[in-house]
Coordinates of C-alpha atoms and ligand atoms in Angstrom, one line a residue:
M1 CA -127.2 128.5 -71.8
K2 CA -124.2 125.9 -72.9
T3 CA -124.5 124.6 -76.5
T4 CA -123.3 122.1 -78.1
T5 CA -123.8 122.5 -81.6
D6 CA -120.3 123.0 -83.3
P7 CA -120.4 127.2 -84.4
L8 CA -118.6 126.0 -87.7
A9 CA -120.6 123.6 -88.7
F10 CA -122.4 125.6 -91.8
L11 CA -118.6 124.9 -93.1
D12 CA -119.1 121.4 -93.6
D13 CA -122.2 122.3 -95.6
E14 CA -120.2 124.8 -98.1
L15 CA -117.6 122.7 -98.6
Q16 CA -120.3 119.9 -99.7
D17 CA -121.4 123.0 -101.8
L18 CA -118.0 123.3 -103.5
R19 CA -117.9 119.2 -104.5
R20 CA -121.0 119.5 -106.0
Q21 CA -120.2 122.5 -108.4
N22 CA -116.3 120.6 -109.0
L23 CA -115.4 123.2 -107.6
Y24 CA -113.6 121.4 -105.0
R25 CA -109.8 121.4 -105.0
P26 CA -107.9 118.5 -103.3
L27 CA -104.4 119.1 -102.2
R28 CA -101.8 116.6 -104.0
V29 CA -99.5 115.3 -101.9
M30 CA -95.5 115.1 -103.2
S31 CA -93.2 113.2 -102.0
S32 CA -90.2 113.7 -103.9
A33 CA -88.0 116.8 -104.6
Q34 CA -89.9 119.5 -107.1
G35 CA -89.0 118.9 -111.2
P36 CA -90.0 117.5 -114.2
L37 CA -90.2 114.2 -112.6
V38 CA -92.3 113.9 -109.5
E39 CA -94.2 111.0 -107.1
V40 CA -97.1 112.5 -106.4
D41 CA -99.5 110.6 -104.1
G42 CA -97.4 108.0 -104.3
R43 CA -97.4 107.7 -108.6
Q44 CA -94.2 108.3 -110.3
C45 CA -95.4 110.9 -113.4
I46 CA -94.4 114.4 -115.3
S47 CA -95.5 117.0 -113.5
L48 CA -96.4 120.1 -115.8
S49 CA -97.4 122.2 -112.7
S50 CA -94.6 123.7 -111.3
N51 CA -93.4 127.2 -111.5
D52 CA -89.5 125.4 -111.1
Y53 CA -89.3 127.1 -114.9
L54 CA -85.4 127.1 -114.6
G55 CA -85.6 123.8 -112.6
L56 CA -83.8 125.7 -110.2
T57 CA -85.2 124.3 -107.4
H58 CA -82.6 121.6 -107.7
H59 CA -79.9 123.3 -109.0
P60 CA -76.5 122.2 -106.9
R61 CA -75.6 125.5 -106.6
L62 CA -78.2 126.2 -104.8
R63 CA -78.5 123.9 -102.3
E64 CA -74.9 124.3 -101.8
A65 CA -75.3 128.1 -101.0
A66 CA -78.0 126.6 -98.7
L67 CA -76.3 124.2 -97.0
A68 CA -73.3 126.6 -96.3
A69 CA -75.4 129.4 -95.1
V70 CA -77.3 126.7 -92.7
R71 CA -73.7 126.0 -91.4
D72 CA -72.5 129.4 -91.1
F73 CA -75.6 131.2 -90.2
G74 CA -78.4 128.6 -88.6
A75 CA -81.2 127.6 -89.6
G76 CA -83.0 131.2 -89.0
S77 CA -83.2 134.3 -88.9
G78 CA -85.0 134.9 -85.7
A79 CA -86.4 137.9 -85.5
V80 CA -88.4 140.9 -88.1
R81 CA -85.7 143.1 -89.9
T82 CA -85.9 146.3 -88.0
I83 CA -85.3 144.7 -84.8
A84 CA -82.5 142.1 -85.1
G85 CA -83.6 140.3 -88.0
T86 CA -81.1 141.8 -90.8
M87 CA -78.0 139.8 -92.0
T88 CA -75.5 140.4 -93.9
L89 CA -77.2 137.4 -95.8
H90 CA -80.5 140.1 -96.7
E91 CA -78.4 143.0 -97.6
D92 CA -76.2 140.9 -100.2
L93 CA -78.7 139.7 -102.0
E94 CA -80.8 143.2 -101.9
A95 CA -77.8 144.6 -103.4
A96 CA -77.2 141.6 -105.9
L97 CA -80.9 142.2 -106.8
A98 CA -80.5 145.8 -108.1
E99 CA -77.8 145.2 -109.8
F100 CA -79.4 142.2 -112.2
K101 CA -83.1 145.0 -112.3
G102 CA -81.0 148.1 -113.1
T103 CA -82.2 150.2 -110.1
E104 CA -81.2 152.5 -107.5
A105 CA -82.4 149.8 -104.7
T106 CA -85.0 147.3 -104.3
L107 CA -85.7 145.6 -100.6
T108 CA -86.5 142.0 -100.4
F109 CA -90.1 140.2 -98.6
Q110 CA -91.2 137.3 -97.5
S111 CA -92.4 136.1 -100.4
G112 CA -94.4 137.9 -104.0
F113 CA -97.5 138.1 -102.2
T114 CA -96.5 140.6 -99.1
A115 CA -94.5 142.0 -101.8
N116 CA -97.6 143.6 -103.1
T117 CA -99.7 143.8 -100.0
G118 CA -96.5 145.9 -98.6
V119 CA -96.0 148.0 -101.5
I120 CA -99.6 149.3 -102.8
P121 CA -100.8 150.7 -99.5
T122 CA -97.4 151.9 -98.1
I123 CA -97.3 154.5 -100.7
T124 CA -101.1 155.3 -101.7
G125 CA -103.3 156.9 -99.7
E126 CA -106.7 158.6 -99.5
N127 CA -105.7 161.7 -102.4
D128 CA -104.1 159.3 -104.4
L129 CA -106.0 156.5 -107.4
I130 CA -105.1 153.2 -108.1
V131 CA -105.6 151.7 -111.4
S132 CA -105.6 148.0 -112.2
D133 CA -105.9 145.6 -115.0
A134 CA -109.1 143.6 -114.7
L135 CA -107.3 140.5 -114.4
N136 CA -104.1 141.7 -111.9
H137 CA -103.0 139.2 -109.1
A138 CA -105.4 138.6 -106.1
S139 CA -102.1 140.1 -104.2
I140 CA -102.4 143.2 -106.3
I141 CA -106.2 143.4 -105.8
D142 CA -105.4 142.6 -101.9
G143 CA -102.7 145.4 -101.8
M144 CA -105.5 147.6 -103.4
R145 CA -107.9 146.9 -100.6
L146 CA -105.1 147.4 -97.6
S147 CA -104.4 150.8 -99.3
K148 CA -106.7 153.8 -98.5
A149 CA -106.8 155.0 -102.1
P150 CA -109.7 154.9 -104.3
R151 CA -108.8 152.4 -107.2
K152 CA -110.6 152.3 -110.8
I153 CA -110.1 149.1 -113.0
Y154 CA -109.8 149.6 -116.6
A155 CA -110.2 146.6 -119.4
H156 CA -107.6 143.7 -119.2
K157 CA -104.8 145.0 -121.2
D158 CA -106.7 147.6 -123.2
I159 CA -104.8 151.3 -123.7
D160 CA -107.9 153.5 -124.6
A161 CA -109.8 152.3 -121.7
L162 CA -106.3 152.7 -119.5
R163 CA -106.1 156.3 -121.3
D164 CA -110.0 157.3 -120.4
V165 CA -109.7 156.3 -116.8
L166 CA -106.6 158.4 -116.9
A167 CA -108.2 161.1 -118.3
E168 CA -111.4 161.4 -116.2
A169 CA -109.1 161.0 -113.2
R170 CA -107.0 164.2 -114.5
K171 CA -110.3 166.2 -114.8
A172 CA -112.3 165.2 -112.0
G173 CA -109.3 165.0 -109.2
G174 CA -109.3 164.1 -105.6
P175 CA -111.5 164.8 -102.9
G176 CA -112.3 168.8 -103.2
G177 CA -111.8 168.2 -106.7
K178 CA -107.2 168.9 -105.9
P179 CA -105.1 166.9 -108.1
H180 CA -104.1 163.6 -107.1
R181 CA -100.9 163.5 -105.2
L182 CA -100.1 160.4 -106.9
I183 CA -102.0 158.0 -109.7
L184 CA -100.3 154.2 -110.2
V185 CA -100.8 152.3 -112.7
V186 CA -100.7 148.8 -111.7
T187 CA -99.9 145.6 -113.9
D188 CA -98.7 142.2 -113.7
G189 CA -96.2 141.7 -116.1
V190 CA -97.0 137.7 -117.2
F191 CA -101.2 137.4 -116.3
S192 CA -100.7 134.0 -114.5
M193 CA -103.4 132.1 -115.5
D194 CA -103.9 132.9 -119.9
G195 CA -99.5 133.4 -119.8
D196 CA -100.2 136.6 -121.5
I197 CA -97.9 139.5 -121.7
T198 CA -98.6 143.3 -120.2
P199 CA -98.6 145.9 -123.3
L200 CA -96.2 147.6 -121.2
P201 CA -94.7 150.6 -123.9
G202 CA -98.8 150.9 -124.0
V203 CA -99.2 151.5 -120.6
V204 CA -96.2 153.3 -119.9
A205 CA -96.9 155.9 -123.0
A206 CA -100.3 156.1 -122.0
A207 CA -99.4 157.1 -118.1
E208 CA -96.4 159.2 -119.0
E209 CA -99.2 161.4 -120.8
F210 CA -101.5 161.7 -117.7
G211 CA -98.8 162.0 -115.3
A212 CA -99.2 158.5 -113.8
A213 CA -96.7 156.4 -111.9
V214 CA -96.2 152.0 -113.7
M215 CA -96.1 149.7 -111.0
V216 CA -95.5 146.3 -113.1
D217 CA -96.1 143.1 -110.6
D218 CA -92.9 140.4 -112.6
A219 CA -93.8 136.9 -110.4
H220 CA -93.7 134.7 -114.0
A221 CA -91.2 137.3 -115.9
S222 CA -88.8 137.1 -113.0
G223 CA -86.2 134.7 -114.7
V224 CA -88.6 134.6 -118.1
L225 CA -88.8 137.6 -119.6
G226 CA -85.7 139.5 -120.7
R227 CA -82.1 139.3 -120.8
N228 CA -81.4 136.2 -118.1
G229 CA -84.3 137.1 -117.3
R230 CA -84.6 140.5 -116.3
G231 CA -88.2 140.7 -116.6
T232 CA -91.0 142.8 -119.0
V233 CA -88.8 146.6 -118.3
D234 CA -85.8 145.1 -119.5
H235 CA -87.7 142.9 -122.2
F236 CA -89.5 145.8 -123.8
G237 CA -86.5 148.5 -122.8
L238 CA -87.9 150.5 -120.8
H239 CA -85.7 151.0 -118.2
G240 CA -85.6 154.3 -116.0
R241 CA -89.6 154.7 -117.0
V242 CA -91.4 151.9 -115.0
A243 CA -91.1 154.1 -110.7
I244 CA -92.2 149.8 -109.2
Q245 CA -90.9 147.0 -110.3
V246 CA -91.9 143.8 -108.2
G247 CA -90.4 140.1 -108.4
T248 CA -90.8 137.0 -107.0
L249 CA -88.0 134.3 -106.2
S250 CA -90.4 131.4 -105.6
K251 CA -90.6 130.8 -109.3
A252 CA -87.9 131.0 -112.1
V253 CA -85.2 131.9 -109.2
G254 CA -86.4 128.6 -107.5
V255 CA -86.8 129.2 -103.6
L256 CA -89.1 132.0 -101.8
G257 CA -89.4 135.5 -101.7
G258 CA -90.4 138.6 -103.5
Y259 CA -88.3 141.9 -103.9
V260 CA -89.5 145.3 -105.2
A261 CA -87.4 147.1 -107.1
G262 CA -86.9 150.9 -107.8
S263 CA -85.8 154.4 -106.0
R264 CA -84.0 154.1 -102.8
A265 CA -86.4 156.6 -101.7
L266 CA -88.9 154.0 -102.2
R267 CA -87.1 151.1 -100.4
E268 CA -86.0 153.4 -97.5
M269 CA -89.8 154.2 -97.1
L270 CA -91.0 150.7 -97.3
V271 CA -88.7 149.9 -94.6
Q272 CA -90.0 152.3 -92.5
R273 CA -94.4 151.7 -93.1
A274 CA -94.5 148.2 -95.0
R275 CA -96.3 146.3 -93.0
P276 CA -95.2 142.8 -93.7
F277 CA -91.8 143.4 -94.0
L278 CA -92.0 146.1 -89.9
F279 CA -94.3 142.8 -88.5
S280 CA -92.9 139.1 -89.8
T281 CA -89.4 137.9 -89.8
S282 CA -87.7 137.9 -92.3
H283 CA -86.4 134.8 -94.6
P284 CA -83.8 132.5 -92.9
P285 CA -79.9 132.3 -94.4
A286 CA -80.6 129.6 -96.4
V287 CA -83.2 131.2 -98.7
A288 CA -81.0 134.6 -98.9
A289 CA -78.3 133.1 -99.6
A290 CA -80.0 130.1 -102.2
C291 CA -81.8 133.1 -103.9
R292 CA -78.4 135.1 -103.8
E293 CA -76.3 132.0 -105.9
A294 CA -79.9 132.2 -108.2
I295 CA -78.8 135.7 -109.5
R296 CA -75.4 135.0 -110.1
V297 CA -76.6 131.5 -112.2
L298 CA -79.4 133.7 -114.2
E299 CA -76.1 135.2 -115.6
D300 CA -74.0 132.4 -116.0
E301 CA -76.5 130.0 -117.0
P302 CA -78.8 131.9 -119.5
Q303 CA -79.2 128.3 -121.6
L304 CA -81.2 127.7 -118.8
I305 CA -83.5 130.6 -120.4
E306 CA -83.2 129.4 -123.4
R307 CA -84.4 125.4 -123.5
L308 CA -87.5 126.9 -121.5
W309 CA -88.3 128.9 -124.6
E310 CA -87.8 125.9 -126.9
N311 CA -89.7 123.5 -124.3
T312 CA -91.9 126.1 -124.6
R313 CA -92.4 126.9 -128.8
R314 CA -92.4 123.0 -128.8
F315 CA -95.3 121.9 -126.4
K316 CA -97.6 124.9 -127.4
A317 CA -97.2 124.2 -131.2
E318 CA -97.1 120.4 -130.7
L319 CA -100.2 121.1 -128.7
A320 CA -102.3 123.0 -131.5
R321 CA -101.6 120.6 -133.7
L322 CA -103.5 117.8 -131.8
G323 CA -106.5 120.2 -131.7
F324 CA -106.6 121.6 -128.5
D325 CA -106.8 125.6 -127.2
T326 CA -103.9 127.0 -125.7
G327 CA -106.0 130.5 -125.3
V328 CA -103.7 133.9 -125.8
S329 CA -100.4 132.6 -123.9
E330 CA -97.1 133.8 -125.1
T331 CA -95.4 132.4 -122.4
P332 CA -94.3 129.0 -121.1
I333 CA -97.6 129.7 -118.6
T334 CA -99.8 127.3 -121.3
P335 CA -103.7 126.7 -120.5
V336 CA -105.4 124.5 -121.8
M337 CA -108.9 125.3 -122.2
M338 CA -111.6 123.5 -120.3
G339 CA -114.6 125.3 -120.6
E340 CA -116.3 123.8 -117.4
S341 CA -114.7 122.8 -114.0
A342 CA -116.2 119.3 -114.6
V343 CA -114.8 118.3 -118.1
A344 CA -111.7 120.5 -116.3
S345 CA -111.2 118.3 -113.1
R346 CA -111.9 114.9 -115.0
F347 CA -109.4 115.6 -118.1
S348 CA -107.2 116.1 -114.9
E349 CA -107.9 113.0 -113.1
R350 CA -107.8 111.1 -115.8
L351 CA -103.8 113.0 -116.9
F352 CA -102.7 111.9 -113.7
E353 CA -103.9 108.2 -114.5
E354 CA -101.7 108.2 -117.5
G355 CA -98.4 109.5 -115.3
V356 CA -98.8 113.5 -116.0
F357 CA -99.2 116.0 -113.5
A358 CA -100.9 119.1 -114.4
Q359 CA -103.8 120.9 -112.8
P360 CA -107.2 122.2 -112.9
V361 CA -108.3 125.7 -112.5
V362 CA -111.5 126.8 -112.1
Y363 CA -113.8 129.4 -110.6
P364 CA -113.2 131.4 -108.9
T365 CA -109.5 132.3 -110.2
V366 CA -110.9 132.1 -113.4
A367 CA -114.9 132.8 -114.7
L368 CA -117.1 129.7 -114.5
D369 CA -116.6 128.6 -118.4
G370 CA -113.2 129.3 -118.6
A371 CA -112.0 126.2 -116.6
R372 CA -108.5 125.1 -118.0
I373 CA -105.8 122.6 -117.4
R374 CA -102.9 124.9 -116.5
T375 CA -99.3 124.0 -118.1
I376 CA -95.4 125.0 -117.4
V377 CA -92.7 123.3 -119.4
T378 CA -89.3 123.9 -117.6
A379 CA -86.2 123.8 -119.0
A380 CA -85.3 120.7 -116.6
H381 CA -88.3 118.8 -119.3
S382 CA -86.0 116.6 -121.8
D383 CA -87.8 116.0 -124.9
E384 CA -88.7 112.3 -124.1
M385 CA -90.9 113.8 -120.9
L386 CA -92.7 116.0 -123.4
D387 CA -93.7 113.8 -126.0
R388 CA -95.0 111.7 -123.2
A389 CA -97.1 113.9 -122.0
L390 CA -98.4 115.1 -125.2
A391 CA -99.8 111.7 -126.3
A392 CA -101.6 111.5 -122.3
F393 CA -103.0 114.8 -123.7
D394 CA -103.8 113.2 -127.1
R395 CA -105.5 110.1 -125.5
V396 CA -107.5 111.9 -123.0
G397 CA -108.3 114.1 -125.7
H398 CA -110.1 111.7 -127.5
E399 CA -111.7 110.1 -125.0
L400 CA -113.2 112.6 -123.2
G401 CA -114.0 114.5 -127.4
L402 CA -112.1 117.5 -126.4
A403 CA -109.2 117.4 -129.4
A404 CA -110.0 117.7 -132.6
G405 CA -106.3 116.1 -134.3
Ligands
PMP501 N1 -97.7 138.1 -108.2 C1 -98.5 137.0 -109.4 C2 -98.6 137.8 -110.2 C3 -98.5 136.2 -109.4 O1 -98.5 135.2 -110.0 C4 -97.7 135.6 -107.9 C5 -98.0 134.0 -108.0 N2 -98.9 133.0 -108.4 C6 -97.7 136.2 -106.7 C7 -97.6 137.5 -106.8 C8 -97.5 135.8 -105.5 O2 -95.8 135.3 -105.5 P1 -95.3 134.5 -104.2 O3 -95.5 133.0 -104.8 O4 -93.6 135.0 -104.0 O5 -95.9 134.9 -103.2

């Protein structure tokens, strides 16, 4: 019997539900380049919404590198890396990243997301255990879901809880009581919703005590923490003690992509087995070349990171002075806590009318009562832009009864 009803009609109901709960997020359309000043939905505004920490998305040296790569190598790579998609540009970028990170080797992926979903299931199986911080990024969670290894979650940044999990795992062992082949402790370097930093020295010490390996996802630490933005391992002086570092090329590096840095054997195994690497086309030449140039810029222009941190300190201090709760952030990711999602959405809308683009983050990305406006200042924001943004926060805060200052 033929039916004319739409089999996907339930989607309309679900969308309606999201709207009713203020959890529906419309896409804002940007008609300018990324930067500290953008045009969004036809309105000029100061952006506090990008991850473009150092302003590299529009850096002249990256633009030139991308254009030259298009001229010399074309628009696309044409295949996955293992078939005919590995170019000198990809290899050069990986050599530069390995040198930058101080590791034997690196392997790039199409995104930070696929780096995590590539590496975790490749190196873990049923005889292993993955131990993960409770607030790790969605891509780590998906990577664990794709693995055959069981997993344990420890309370956010709680080293005692981590030690308890590791001690128990060592005692109980894996299937049949046999010792685990690998226990992998995974943590974000910088947690992307709260902007707090993982206590990596404690994580590494606990892992070493119980013979576990550490993997840190430095998506929000790449280009932000450590010498010239080398990440949390460099920031804490833990070179050689963290087996796997994941980084992104999509945020401070200003382009697109992710990478896994570690041993030569790790890279080789990922080339053989990591599914996003094996089954999805490699970066276009422009992306690889612009990322390569970005690593040079990180080395040549440390003043960008200094400016980022100057802006961060000033913006946080001023928000606090105005009476806003900026949570536990220690990095340029500065949440402005709002509580209910309806308040966060209203606040963001009013900021937008005042010429400031700062997006709300609501459930399920954060807890139901943990809605916030998530802000990131960048090295490209001028003092005057930050003052204007702060004045808008102050006005809207008073209007909605949120700022106590
Ligand atoms: N890991 C973490 C901790 C992140 O915050 C993000 C991006 N939100 C990613 C991975 C994914 O990175 P990419 O945007 O390069 O896919």
